[in-house]
Tab-separated table of C-alpha atoms in Angstrom:
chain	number	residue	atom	x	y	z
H	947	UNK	CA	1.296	-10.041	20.336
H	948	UNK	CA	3.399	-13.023	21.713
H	949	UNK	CA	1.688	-15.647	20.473
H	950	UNK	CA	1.725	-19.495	22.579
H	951	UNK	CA	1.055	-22.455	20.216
H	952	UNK	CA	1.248	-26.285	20.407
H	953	UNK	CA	4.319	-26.139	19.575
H	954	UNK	CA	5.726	-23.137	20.889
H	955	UNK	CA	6.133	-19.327	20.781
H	956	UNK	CA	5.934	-16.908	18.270
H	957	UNK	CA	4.242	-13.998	17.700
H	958	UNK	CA	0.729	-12.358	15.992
H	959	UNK	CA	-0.162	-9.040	14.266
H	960	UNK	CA	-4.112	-8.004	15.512
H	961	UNK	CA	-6.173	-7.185	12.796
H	962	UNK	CA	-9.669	-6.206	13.003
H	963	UNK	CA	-12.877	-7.896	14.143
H	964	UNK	CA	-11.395	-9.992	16.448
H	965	UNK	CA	-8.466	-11.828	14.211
H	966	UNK	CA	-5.294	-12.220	14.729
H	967	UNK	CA	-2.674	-13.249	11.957
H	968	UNK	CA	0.293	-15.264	12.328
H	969	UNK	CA	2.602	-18.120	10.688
H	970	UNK	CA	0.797	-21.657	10.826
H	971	UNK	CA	3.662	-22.821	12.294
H	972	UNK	CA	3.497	-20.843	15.227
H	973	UNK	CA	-0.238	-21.662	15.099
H	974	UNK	CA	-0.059	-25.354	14.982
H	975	UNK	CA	-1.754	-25.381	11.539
H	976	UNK	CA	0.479	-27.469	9.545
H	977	UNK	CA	-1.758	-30.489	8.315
H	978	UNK	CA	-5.274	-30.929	7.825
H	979	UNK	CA	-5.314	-32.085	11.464
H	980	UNK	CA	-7.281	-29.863	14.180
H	981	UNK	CA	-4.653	-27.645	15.818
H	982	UNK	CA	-4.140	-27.385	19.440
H	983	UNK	CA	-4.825	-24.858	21.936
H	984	UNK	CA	-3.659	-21.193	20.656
H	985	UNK	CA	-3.407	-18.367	23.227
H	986	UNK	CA	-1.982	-14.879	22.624
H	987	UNK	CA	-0.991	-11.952	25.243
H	988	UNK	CA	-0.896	-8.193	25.274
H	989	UNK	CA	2.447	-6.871	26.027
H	990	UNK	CA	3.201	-6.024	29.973
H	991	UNK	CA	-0.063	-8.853	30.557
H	992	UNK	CA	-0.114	-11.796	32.059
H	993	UNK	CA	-3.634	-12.624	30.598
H	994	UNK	CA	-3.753	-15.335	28.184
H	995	UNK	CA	-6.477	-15.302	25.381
H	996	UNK	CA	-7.981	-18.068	23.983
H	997	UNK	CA	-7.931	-17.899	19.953
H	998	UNK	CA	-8.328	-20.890	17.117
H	999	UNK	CA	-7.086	-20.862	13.761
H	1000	UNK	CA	-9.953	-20.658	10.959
H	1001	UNK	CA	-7.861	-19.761	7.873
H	1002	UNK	CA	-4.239	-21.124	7.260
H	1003	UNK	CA	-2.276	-21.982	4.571
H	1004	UNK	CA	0.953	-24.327	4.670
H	1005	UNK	CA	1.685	-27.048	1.867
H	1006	UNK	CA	4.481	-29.798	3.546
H	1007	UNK	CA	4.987	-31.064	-0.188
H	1008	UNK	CA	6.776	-27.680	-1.600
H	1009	UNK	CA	10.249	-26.687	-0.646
H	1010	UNK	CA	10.119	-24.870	2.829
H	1011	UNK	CA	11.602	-21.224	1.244
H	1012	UNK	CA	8.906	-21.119	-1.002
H	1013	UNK	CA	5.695	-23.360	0.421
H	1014	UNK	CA	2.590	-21.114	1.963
H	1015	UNK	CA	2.879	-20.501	5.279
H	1016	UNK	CA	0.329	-18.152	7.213
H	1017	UNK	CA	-2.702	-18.235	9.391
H	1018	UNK	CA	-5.777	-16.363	11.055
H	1019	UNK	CA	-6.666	-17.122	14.428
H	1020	UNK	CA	-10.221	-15.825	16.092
H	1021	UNK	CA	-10.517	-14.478	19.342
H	1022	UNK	CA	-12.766	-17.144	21.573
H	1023	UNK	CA	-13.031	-14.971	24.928
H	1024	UNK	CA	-16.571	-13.342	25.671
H	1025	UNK	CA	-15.429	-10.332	26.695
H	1026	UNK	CA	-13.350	-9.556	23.895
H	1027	UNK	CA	-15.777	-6.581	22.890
H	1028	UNK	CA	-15.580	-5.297	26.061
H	1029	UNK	CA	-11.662	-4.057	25.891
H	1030	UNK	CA	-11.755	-2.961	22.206
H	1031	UNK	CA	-10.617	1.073	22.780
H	1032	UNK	CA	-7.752	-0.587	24.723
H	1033	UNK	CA	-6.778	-3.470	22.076
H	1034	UNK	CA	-6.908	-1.187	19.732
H	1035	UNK	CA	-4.613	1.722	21.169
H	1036	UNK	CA	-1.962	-1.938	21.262
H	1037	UNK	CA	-2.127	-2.318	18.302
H	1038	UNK	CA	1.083	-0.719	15.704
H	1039	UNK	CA	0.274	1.036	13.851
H	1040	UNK	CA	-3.178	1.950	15.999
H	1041	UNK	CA	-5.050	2.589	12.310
H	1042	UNK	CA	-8.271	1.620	11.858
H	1043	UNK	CA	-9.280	0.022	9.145
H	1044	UNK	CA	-5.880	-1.838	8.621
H	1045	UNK	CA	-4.150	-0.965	5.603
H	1046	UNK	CA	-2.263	-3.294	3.222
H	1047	UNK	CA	1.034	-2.412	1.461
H	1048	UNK	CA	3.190	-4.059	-1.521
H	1049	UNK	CA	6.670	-3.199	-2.919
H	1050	UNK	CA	5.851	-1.334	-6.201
H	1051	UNK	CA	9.754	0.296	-6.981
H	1052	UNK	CA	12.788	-1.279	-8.083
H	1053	UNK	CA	14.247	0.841	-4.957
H	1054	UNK	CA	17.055	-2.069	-3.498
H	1055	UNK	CA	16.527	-1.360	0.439
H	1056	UNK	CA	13.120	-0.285	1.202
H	1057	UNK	CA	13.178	0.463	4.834
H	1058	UNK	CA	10.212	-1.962	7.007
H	1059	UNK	CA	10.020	-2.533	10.808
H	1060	UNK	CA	7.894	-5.626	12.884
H	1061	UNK	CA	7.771	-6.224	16.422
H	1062	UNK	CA	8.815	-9.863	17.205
H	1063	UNK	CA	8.717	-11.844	20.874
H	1064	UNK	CA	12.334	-13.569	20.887
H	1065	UNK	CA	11.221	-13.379	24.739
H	1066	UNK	CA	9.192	-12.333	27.091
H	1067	UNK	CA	9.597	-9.290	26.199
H	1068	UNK	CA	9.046	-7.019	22.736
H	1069	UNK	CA	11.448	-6.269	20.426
H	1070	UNK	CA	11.489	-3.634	17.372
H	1071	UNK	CA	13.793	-4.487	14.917
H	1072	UNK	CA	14.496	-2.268	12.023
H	1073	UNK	CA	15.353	-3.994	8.866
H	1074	UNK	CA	15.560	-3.148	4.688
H	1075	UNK	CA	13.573	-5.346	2.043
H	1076	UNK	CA	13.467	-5.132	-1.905
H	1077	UNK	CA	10.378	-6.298	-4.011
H	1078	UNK	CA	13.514	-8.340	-6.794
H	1079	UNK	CA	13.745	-10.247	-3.533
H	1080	UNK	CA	10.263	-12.432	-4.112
H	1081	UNK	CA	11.174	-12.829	-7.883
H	1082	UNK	CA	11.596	-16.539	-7.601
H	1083	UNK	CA	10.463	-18.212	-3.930
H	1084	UNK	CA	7.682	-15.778	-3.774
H	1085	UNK	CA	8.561	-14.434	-0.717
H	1086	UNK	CA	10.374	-11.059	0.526
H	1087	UNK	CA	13.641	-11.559	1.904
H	1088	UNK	CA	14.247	-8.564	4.932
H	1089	UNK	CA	17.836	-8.186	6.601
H	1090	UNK	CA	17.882	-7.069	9.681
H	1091	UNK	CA	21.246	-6.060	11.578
H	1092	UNK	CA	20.482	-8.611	14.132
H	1093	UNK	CA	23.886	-10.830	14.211
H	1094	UNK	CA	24.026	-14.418	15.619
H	1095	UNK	CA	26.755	-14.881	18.175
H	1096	UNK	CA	27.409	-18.207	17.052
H	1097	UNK	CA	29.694	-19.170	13.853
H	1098	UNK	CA	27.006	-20.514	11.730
H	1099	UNK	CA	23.035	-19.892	10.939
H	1100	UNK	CA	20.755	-20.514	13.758
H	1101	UNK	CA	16.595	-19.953	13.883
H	1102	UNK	CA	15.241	-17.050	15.626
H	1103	UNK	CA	12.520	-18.327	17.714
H	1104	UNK	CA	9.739	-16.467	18.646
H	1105	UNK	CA	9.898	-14.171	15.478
H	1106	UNK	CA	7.964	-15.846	12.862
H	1107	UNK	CA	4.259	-14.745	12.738
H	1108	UNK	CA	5.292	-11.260	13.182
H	1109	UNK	CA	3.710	-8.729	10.495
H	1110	UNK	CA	6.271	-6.780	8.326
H	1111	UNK	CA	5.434	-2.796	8.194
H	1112	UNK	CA	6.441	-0.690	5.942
H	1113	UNK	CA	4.994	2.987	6.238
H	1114	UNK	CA	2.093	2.072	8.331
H	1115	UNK	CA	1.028	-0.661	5.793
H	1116	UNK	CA	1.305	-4.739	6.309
H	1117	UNK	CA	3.392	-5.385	3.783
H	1118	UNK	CA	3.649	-9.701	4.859
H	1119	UNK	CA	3.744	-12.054	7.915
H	1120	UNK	CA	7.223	-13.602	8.379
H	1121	UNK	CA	7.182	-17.472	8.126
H	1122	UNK	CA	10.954	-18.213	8.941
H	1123	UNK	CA	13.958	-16.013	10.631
H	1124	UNK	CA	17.856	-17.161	10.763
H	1125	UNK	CA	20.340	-15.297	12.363
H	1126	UNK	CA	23.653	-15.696	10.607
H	1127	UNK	CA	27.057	-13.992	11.532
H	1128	UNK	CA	26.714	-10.188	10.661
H	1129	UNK	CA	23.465	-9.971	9.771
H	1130	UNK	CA	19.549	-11.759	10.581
H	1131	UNK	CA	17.374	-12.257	7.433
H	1132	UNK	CA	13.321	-13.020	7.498
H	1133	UNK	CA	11.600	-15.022	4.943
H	1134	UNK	CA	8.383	-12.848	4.497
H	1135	UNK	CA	4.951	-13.856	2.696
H	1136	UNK	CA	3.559	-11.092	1.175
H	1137	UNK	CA	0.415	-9.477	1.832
H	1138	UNK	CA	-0.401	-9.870	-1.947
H	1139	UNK	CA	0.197	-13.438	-1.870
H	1140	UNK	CA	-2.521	-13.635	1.299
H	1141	UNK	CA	-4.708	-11.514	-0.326
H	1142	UNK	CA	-4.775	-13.309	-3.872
H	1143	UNK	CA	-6.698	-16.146	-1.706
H	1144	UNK	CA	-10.250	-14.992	-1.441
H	1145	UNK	CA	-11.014	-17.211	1.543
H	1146	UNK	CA	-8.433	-14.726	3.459
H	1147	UNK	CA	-9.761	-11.487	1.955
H	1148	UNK	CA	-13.272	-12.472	2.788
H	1149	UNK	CA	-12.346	-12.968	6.011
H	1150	UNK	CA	-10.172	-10.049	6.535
H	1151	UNK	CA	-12.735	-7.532	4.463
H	1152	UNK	CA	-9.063	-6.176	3.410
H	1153	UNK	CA	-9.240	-3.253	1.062
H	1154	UNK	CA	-7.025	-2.968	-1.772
H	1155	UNK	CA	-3.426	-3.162	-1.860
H	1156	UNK	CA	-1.231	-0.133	-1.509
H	1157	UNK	CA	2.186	1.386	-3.288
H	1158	UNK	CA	3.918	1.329	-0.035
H	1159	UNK	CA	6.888	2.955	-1.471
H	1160	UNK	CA	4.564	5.913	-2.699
H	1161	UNK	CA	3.062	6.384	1.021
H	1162	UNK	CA	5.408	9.591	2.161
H	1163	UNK	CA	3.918	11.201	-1.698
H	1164	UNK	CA	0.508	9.726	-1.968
H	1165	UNK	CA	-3.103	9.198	-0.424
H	1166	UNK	CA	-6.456	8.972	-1.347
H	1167	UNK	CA	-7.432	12.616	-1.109
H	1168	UNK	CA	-10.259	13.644	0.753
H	1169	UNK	CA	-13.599	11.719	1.119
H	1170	UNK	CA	-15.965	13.089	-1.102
H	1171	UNK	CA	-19.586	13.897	0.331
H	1172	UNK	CA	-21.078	12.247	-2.546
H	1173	UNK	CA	-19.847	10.017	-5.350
H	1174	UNK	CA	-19.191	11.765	-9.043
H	1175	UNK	CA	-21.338	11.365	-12.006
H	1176	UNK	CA	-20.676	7.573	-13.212
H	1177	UNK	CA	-20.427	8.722	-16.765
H	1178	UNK	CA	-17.130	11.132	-15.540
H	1179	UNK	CA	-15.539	8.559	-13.723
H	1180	UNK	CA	-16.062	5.579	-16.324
H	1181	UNK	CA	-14.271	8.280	-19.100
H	1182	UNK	CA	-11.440	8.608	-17.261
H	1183	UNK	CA	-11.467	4.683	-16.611
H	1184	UNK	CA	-10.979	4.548	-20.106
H	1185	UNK	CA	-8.559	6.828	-20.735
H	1186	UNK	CA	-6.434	5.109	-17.699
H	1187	UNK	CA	-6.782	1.654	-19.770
H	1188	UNK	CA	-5.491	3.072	-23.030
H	1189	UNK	CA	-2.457	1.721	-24.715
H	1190	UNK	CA	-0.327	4.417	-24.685
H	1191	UNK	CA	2.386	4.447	-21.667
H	1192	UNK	CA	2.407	8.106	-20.452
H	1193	UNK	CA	-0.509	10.569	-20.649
H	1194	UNK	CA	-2.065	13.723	-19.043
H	1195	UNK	CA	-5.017	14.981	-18.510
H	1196	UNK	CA	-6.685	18.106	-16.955
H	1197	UNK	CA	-9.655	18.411	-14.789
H	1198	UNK	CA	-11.470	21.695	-14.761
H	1199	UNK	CA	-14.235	23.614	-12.765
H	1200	UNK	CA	-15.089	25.962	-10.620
H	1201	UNK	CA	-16.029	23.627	-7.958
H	1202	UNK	CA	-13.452	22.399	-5.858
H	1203	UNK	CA	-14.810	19.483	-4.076
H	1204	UNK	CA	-16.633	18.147	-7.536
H	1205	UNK	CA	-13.132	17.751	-8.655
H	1206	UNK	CA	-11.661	16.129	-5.877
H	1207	UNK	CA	-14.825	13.735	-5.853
H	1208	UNK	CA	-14.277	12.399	-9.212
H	1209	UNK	CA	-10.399	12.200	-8.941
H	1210	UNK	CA	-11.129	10.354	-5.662
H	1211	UNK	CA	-13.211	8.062	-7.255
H	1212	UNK	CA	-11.040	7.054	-9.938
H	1213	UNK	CA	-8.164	6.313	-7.449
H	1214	UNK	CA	-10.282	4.131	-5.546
H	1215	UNK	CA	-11.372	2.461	-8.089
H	1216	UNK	CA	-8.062	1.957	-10.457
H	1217	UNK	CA	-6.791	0.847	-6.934
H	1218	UNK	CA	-8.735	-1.827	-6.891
H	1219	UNK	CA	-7.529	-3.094	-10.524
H	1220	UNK	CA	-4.265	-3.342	-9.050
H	1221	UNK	CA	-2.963	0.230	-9.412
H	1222	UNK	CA	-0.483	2.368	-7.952
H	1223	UNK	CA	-2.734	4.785	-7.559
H	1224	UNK	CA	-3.023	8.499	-4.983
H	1225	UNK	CA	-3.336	11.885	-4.676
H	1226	UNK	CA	0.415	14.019	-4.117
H	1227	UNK	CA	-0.125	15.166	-0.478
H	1228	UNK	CA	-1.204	18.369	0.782
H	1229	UNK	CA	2.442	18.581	2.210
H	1230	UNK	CA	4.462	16.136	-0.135
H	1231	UNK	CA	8.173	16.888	0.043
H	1232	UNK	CA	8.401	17.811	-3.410
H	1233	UNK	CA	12.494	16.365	-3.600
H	1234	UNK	CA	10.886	12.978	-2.551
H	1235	UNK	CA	8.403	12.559	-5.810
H	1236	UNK	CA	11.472	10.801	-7.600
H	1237	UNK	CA	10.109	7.665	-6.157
H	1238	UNK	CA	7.277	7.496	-8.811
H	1239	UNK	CA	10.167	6.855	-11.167
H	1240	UNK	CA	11.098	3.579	-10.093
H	1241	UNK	CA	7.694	1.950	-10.173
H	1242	UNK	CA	7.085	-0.982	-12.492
H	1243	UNK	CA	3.433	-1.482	-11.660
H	1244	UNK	CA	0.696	0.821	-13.400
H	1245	UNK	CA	0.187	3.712	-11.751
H	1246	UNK	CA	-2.186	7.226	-11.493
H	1247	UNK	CA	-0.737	10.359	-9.809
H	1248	UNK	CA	-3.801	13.228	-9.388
H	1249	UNK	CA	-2.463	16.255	-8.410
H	1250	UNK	CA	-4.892	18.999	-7.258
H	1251	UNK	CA	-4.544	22.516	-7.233
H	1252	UNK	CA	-1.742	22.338	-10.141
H	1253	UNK	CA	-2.346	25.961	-11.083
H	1254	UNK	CA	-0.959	26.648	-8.013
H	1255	UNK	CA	1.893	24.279	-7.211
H	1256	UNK	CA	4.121	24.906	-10.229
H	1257	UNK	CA	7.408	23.733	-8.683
H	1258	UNK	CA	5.957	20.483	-7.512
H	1259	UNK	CA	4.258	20.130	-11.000
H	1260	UNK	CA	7.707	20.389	-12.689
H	1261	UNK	CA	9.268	17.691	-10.439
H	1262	UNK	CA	6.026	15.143	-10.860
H	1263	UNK	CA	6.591	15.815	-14.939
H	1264	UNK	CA	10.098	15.372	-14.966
H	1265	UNK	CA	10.003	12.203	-12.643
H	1266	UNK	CA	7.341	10.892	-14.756
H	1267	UNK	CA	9.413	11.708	-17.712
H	1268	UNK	CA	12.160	9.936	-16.353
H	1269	UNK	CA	9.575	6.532	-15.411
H	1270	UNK	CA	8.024	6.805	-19.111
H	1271	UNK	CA	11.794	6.321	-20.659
H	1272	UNK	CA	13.101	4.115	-18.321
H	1273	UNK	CA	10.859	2.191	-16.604
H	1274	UNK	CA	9.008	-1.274	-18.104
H	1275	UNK	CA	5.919	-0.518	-20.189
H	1276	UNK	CA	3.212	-0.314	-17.776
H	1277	UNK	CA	1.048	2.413	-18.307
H	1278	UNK	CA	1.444	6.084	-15.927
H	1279	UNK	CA	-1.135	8.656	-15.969
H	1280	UNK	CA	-1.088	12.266	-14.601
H	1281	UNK	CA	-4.624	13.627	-13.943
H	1282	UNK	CA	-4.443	17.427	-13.294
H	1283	UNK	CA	-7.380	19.900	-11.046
H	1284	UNK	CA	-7.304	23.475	-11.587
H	1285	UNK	CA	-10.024	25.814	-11.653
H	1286	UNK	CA	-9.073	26.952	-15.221
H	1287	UNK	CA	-6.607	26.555	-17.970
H	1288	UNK	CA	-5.651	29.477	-18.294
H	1289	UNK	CA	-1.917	31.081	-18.208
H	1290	UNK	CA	-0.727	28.613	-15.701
H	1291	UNK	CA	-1.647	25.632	-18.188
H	1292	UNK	CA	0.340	27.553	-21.346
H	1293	UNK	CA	3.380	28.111	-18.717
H	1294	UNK	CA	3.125	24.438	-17.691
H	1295	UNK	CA	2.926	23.296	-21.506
H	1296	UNK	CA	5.986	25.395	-22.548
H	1297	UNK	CA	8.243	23.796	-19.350
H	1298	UNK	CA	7.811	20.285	-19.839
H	1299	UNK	CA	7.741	18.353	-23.174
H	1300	UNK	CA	5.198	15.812	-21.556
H	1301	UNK	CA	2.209	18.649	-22.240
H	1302	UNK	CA	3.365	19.815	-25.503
H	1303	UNK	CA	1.809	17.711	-28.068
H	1304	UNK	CA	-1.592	17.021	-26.229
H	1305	UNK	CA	-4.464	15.645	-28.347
H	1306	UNK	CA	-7.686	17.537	-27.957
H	1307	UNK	CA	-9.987	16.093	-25.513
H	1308	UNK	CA	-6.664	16.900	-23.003
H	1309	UNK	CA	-9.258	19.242	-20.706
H	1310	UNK	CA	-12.109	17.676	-19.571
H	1311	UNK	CA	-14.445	20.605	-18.333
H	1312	UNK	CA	-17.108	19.115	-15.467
H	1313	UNK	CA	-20.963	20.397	-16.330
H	1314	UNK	CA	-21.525	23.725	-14.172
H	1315	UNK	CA	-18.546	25.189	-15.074
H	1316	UNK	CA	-18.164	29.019	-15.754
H	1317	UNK	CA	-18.242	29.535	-19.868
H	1318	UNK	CA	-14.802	29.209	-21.404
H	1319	UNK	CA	-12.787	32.462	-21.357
H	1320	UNK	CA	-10.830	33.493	-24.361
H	1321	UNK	CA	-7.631	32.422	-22.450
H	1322	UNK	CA	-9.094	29.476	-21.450
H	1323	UNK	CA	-9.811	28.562	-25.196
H	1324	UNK	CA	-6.300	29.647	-26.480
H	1325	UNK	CA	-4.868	27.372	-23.743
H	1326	UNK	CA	-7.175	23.994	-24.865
H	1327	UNK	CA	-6.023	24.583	-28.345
């Protein structure tokens, strides 16, 4: 959204409920003194709507490449409930809830996209971003091939405020933008630097953060119809919190959806302690699951249906293989769902050296499901 502050132009990101989020800068709110008037329009609109800043962070006493810089503005119009289907069609990504990303790889160009008003009009710019960038201001540094026609650096008005995406998730909210010759750069706050404040996660009601690296490989797998057994879900808790770096486990039963329910659950919640944490996708490009590798954050990968995916299964082990040896020592765990573990699970443990040497409470067998076979036994032990 173009965004029209005290002090000049810029441009939002609409979030839900009515909030829009921006750079305090654009939104006047740079010092504990009440900001101006704050208006914001759709693209091809000429209505203006009337917003005020009631979150924003900026401290004038820290170097400007590194001081806070971000705001939330409310929408004051009465009718603002009254064009919701069409705000939120406007909005990019249209998702509903909004989703939250962070860099969670040490991949160096990790593609990300905003839309910024350097005009009156819209403009997508495509740009790359790495997460080393933030190591010391604490913000993501994105170049953009956006070149200045001038000899030296120059500000890019209108861009700051914009929100940083990166495979559908808000991965930051720009709070400066230079144009230099050959190339643009943005100085980017990251969503997990927002979110750390719990003034702006109350506010937003913002779920957790998200791998957005691990987007094209992972989700959340389906929404159970009711929540798993706590007892299930706090054992595998556990066994996600262990010491040890790398470690499998297996998930049987007959019932499909009990299974997904509790490996659901435990995403969602090791998620929330700051987890990489998904299911591999129905249609995951199995070539593309060498991104796990280069995480350096903890992380869970559930795969379902392994039995039946054994070419997948072999990439996940050897890219986790690859992660456990060369990656820092942050802890990666493989939770497996099969009906059985029967000859698939003795192929599996032959191929790959991760499921050799398994201790024995490896398969976890859920209550209800059909007495061991002889196979099944062989394959536990």
């Amino acid at each position: 959204m173009r965004v029209i502050g005290p002090t000049g132009q810029g441009t939002g990101y609409l979030l839900d409920s009515g909030l829009l989020l921006t750079s305090a800068e654009t939104a006047g709110a740079t010092s504990d003194t009440a900001p101006g008037s704050v208006t914001f329009r759709f693209p091809g609109s000429d209505r203006p709507w009337q917003c005020a800043p009631i979150w924003h962070r900026y401290d004038p006493t820290l170097p400007r490449a590194t001081r806070l810089d971000a705001a939330l503005l409310r929408v004051l119009d009465a009718d603002w409930d009254e064009h919701q289907d069409k705000i939120r069609a406007l909005r990019q990504p249209p998702s509903s809830p909004l989703r939250w990303g962070r860099l969670t790889t040490r991949r160096a160009s990790v593609p990300v996209s905003l839309t910024a008003f350097p005009g009156e009009d819209a403009l997508v710019v495509h740009g790359t971003v790495s997460a080393e960038s933030a190591v010391k201001s604490g913000r993501y540094r994105v170049v953009l091939p956006n070149p200045s026609s001038r000899e030296g650096p120059e500000t890019w008005p209108g861009v700051p405020g914009a929100a940083v995406l990166c495979h559908g998730l808000v991965l930051g909210v720009v709070a400066d933008a230079v144009r230099e010759p050959g190339t643009a750069w943005l100085s980017v706050m990251p969503a997990e630097t927002l979110l750390r404040d719990s003034a702006f996660r109350a506010t937003t009601t913002a779920g957790p953060l998200e791998s957005a690296e691990l987007q094209p490989v992972l989700d959340e797998g389906p929404t159970p119809a009711q929540e798993p057994e706590p007892s299930e879900t706090d054992a595998l808790t556990r066994w996600c919190e262990a010491p040890n770096v790398l470690s499998a486990r297996l998930v049987v039963g007959a019932d499909d959806d009990r299974r997904r329910r509790l490996a659901r659950s435990l995403v969602l919640r090791m998620s929330d302690r700051e987890w990489a944490a998904g299911c591999v996708a129905a249609d995951a490009d199995r070539h593309a699951l060498g991104v796990v590798t280069d995480t350096f954050v903890p992380m869970l990968v559930v795969l379902d249906r392994a039995d039946t995916r054994r070419a997948l299964l072999l990439d996940l082990l050897d890219a986790l293989a690859r992660r456990a040896l060369t990656g820092p020592p942050a802890p990666v765990r493989l939770l497996l769902l099969a009906p059985d573990a029967g000859q698939w699970w003795r192929w599996a443990r032959a191929e790959s050296p991760i499921l050799r040497d398994l201790p024995t409470d490896t398969v976890l067998s859920l209550p209800g499901n059909e007495p061991d076979t002889p196979d099944d036994r062989q394959a536990e032990r």
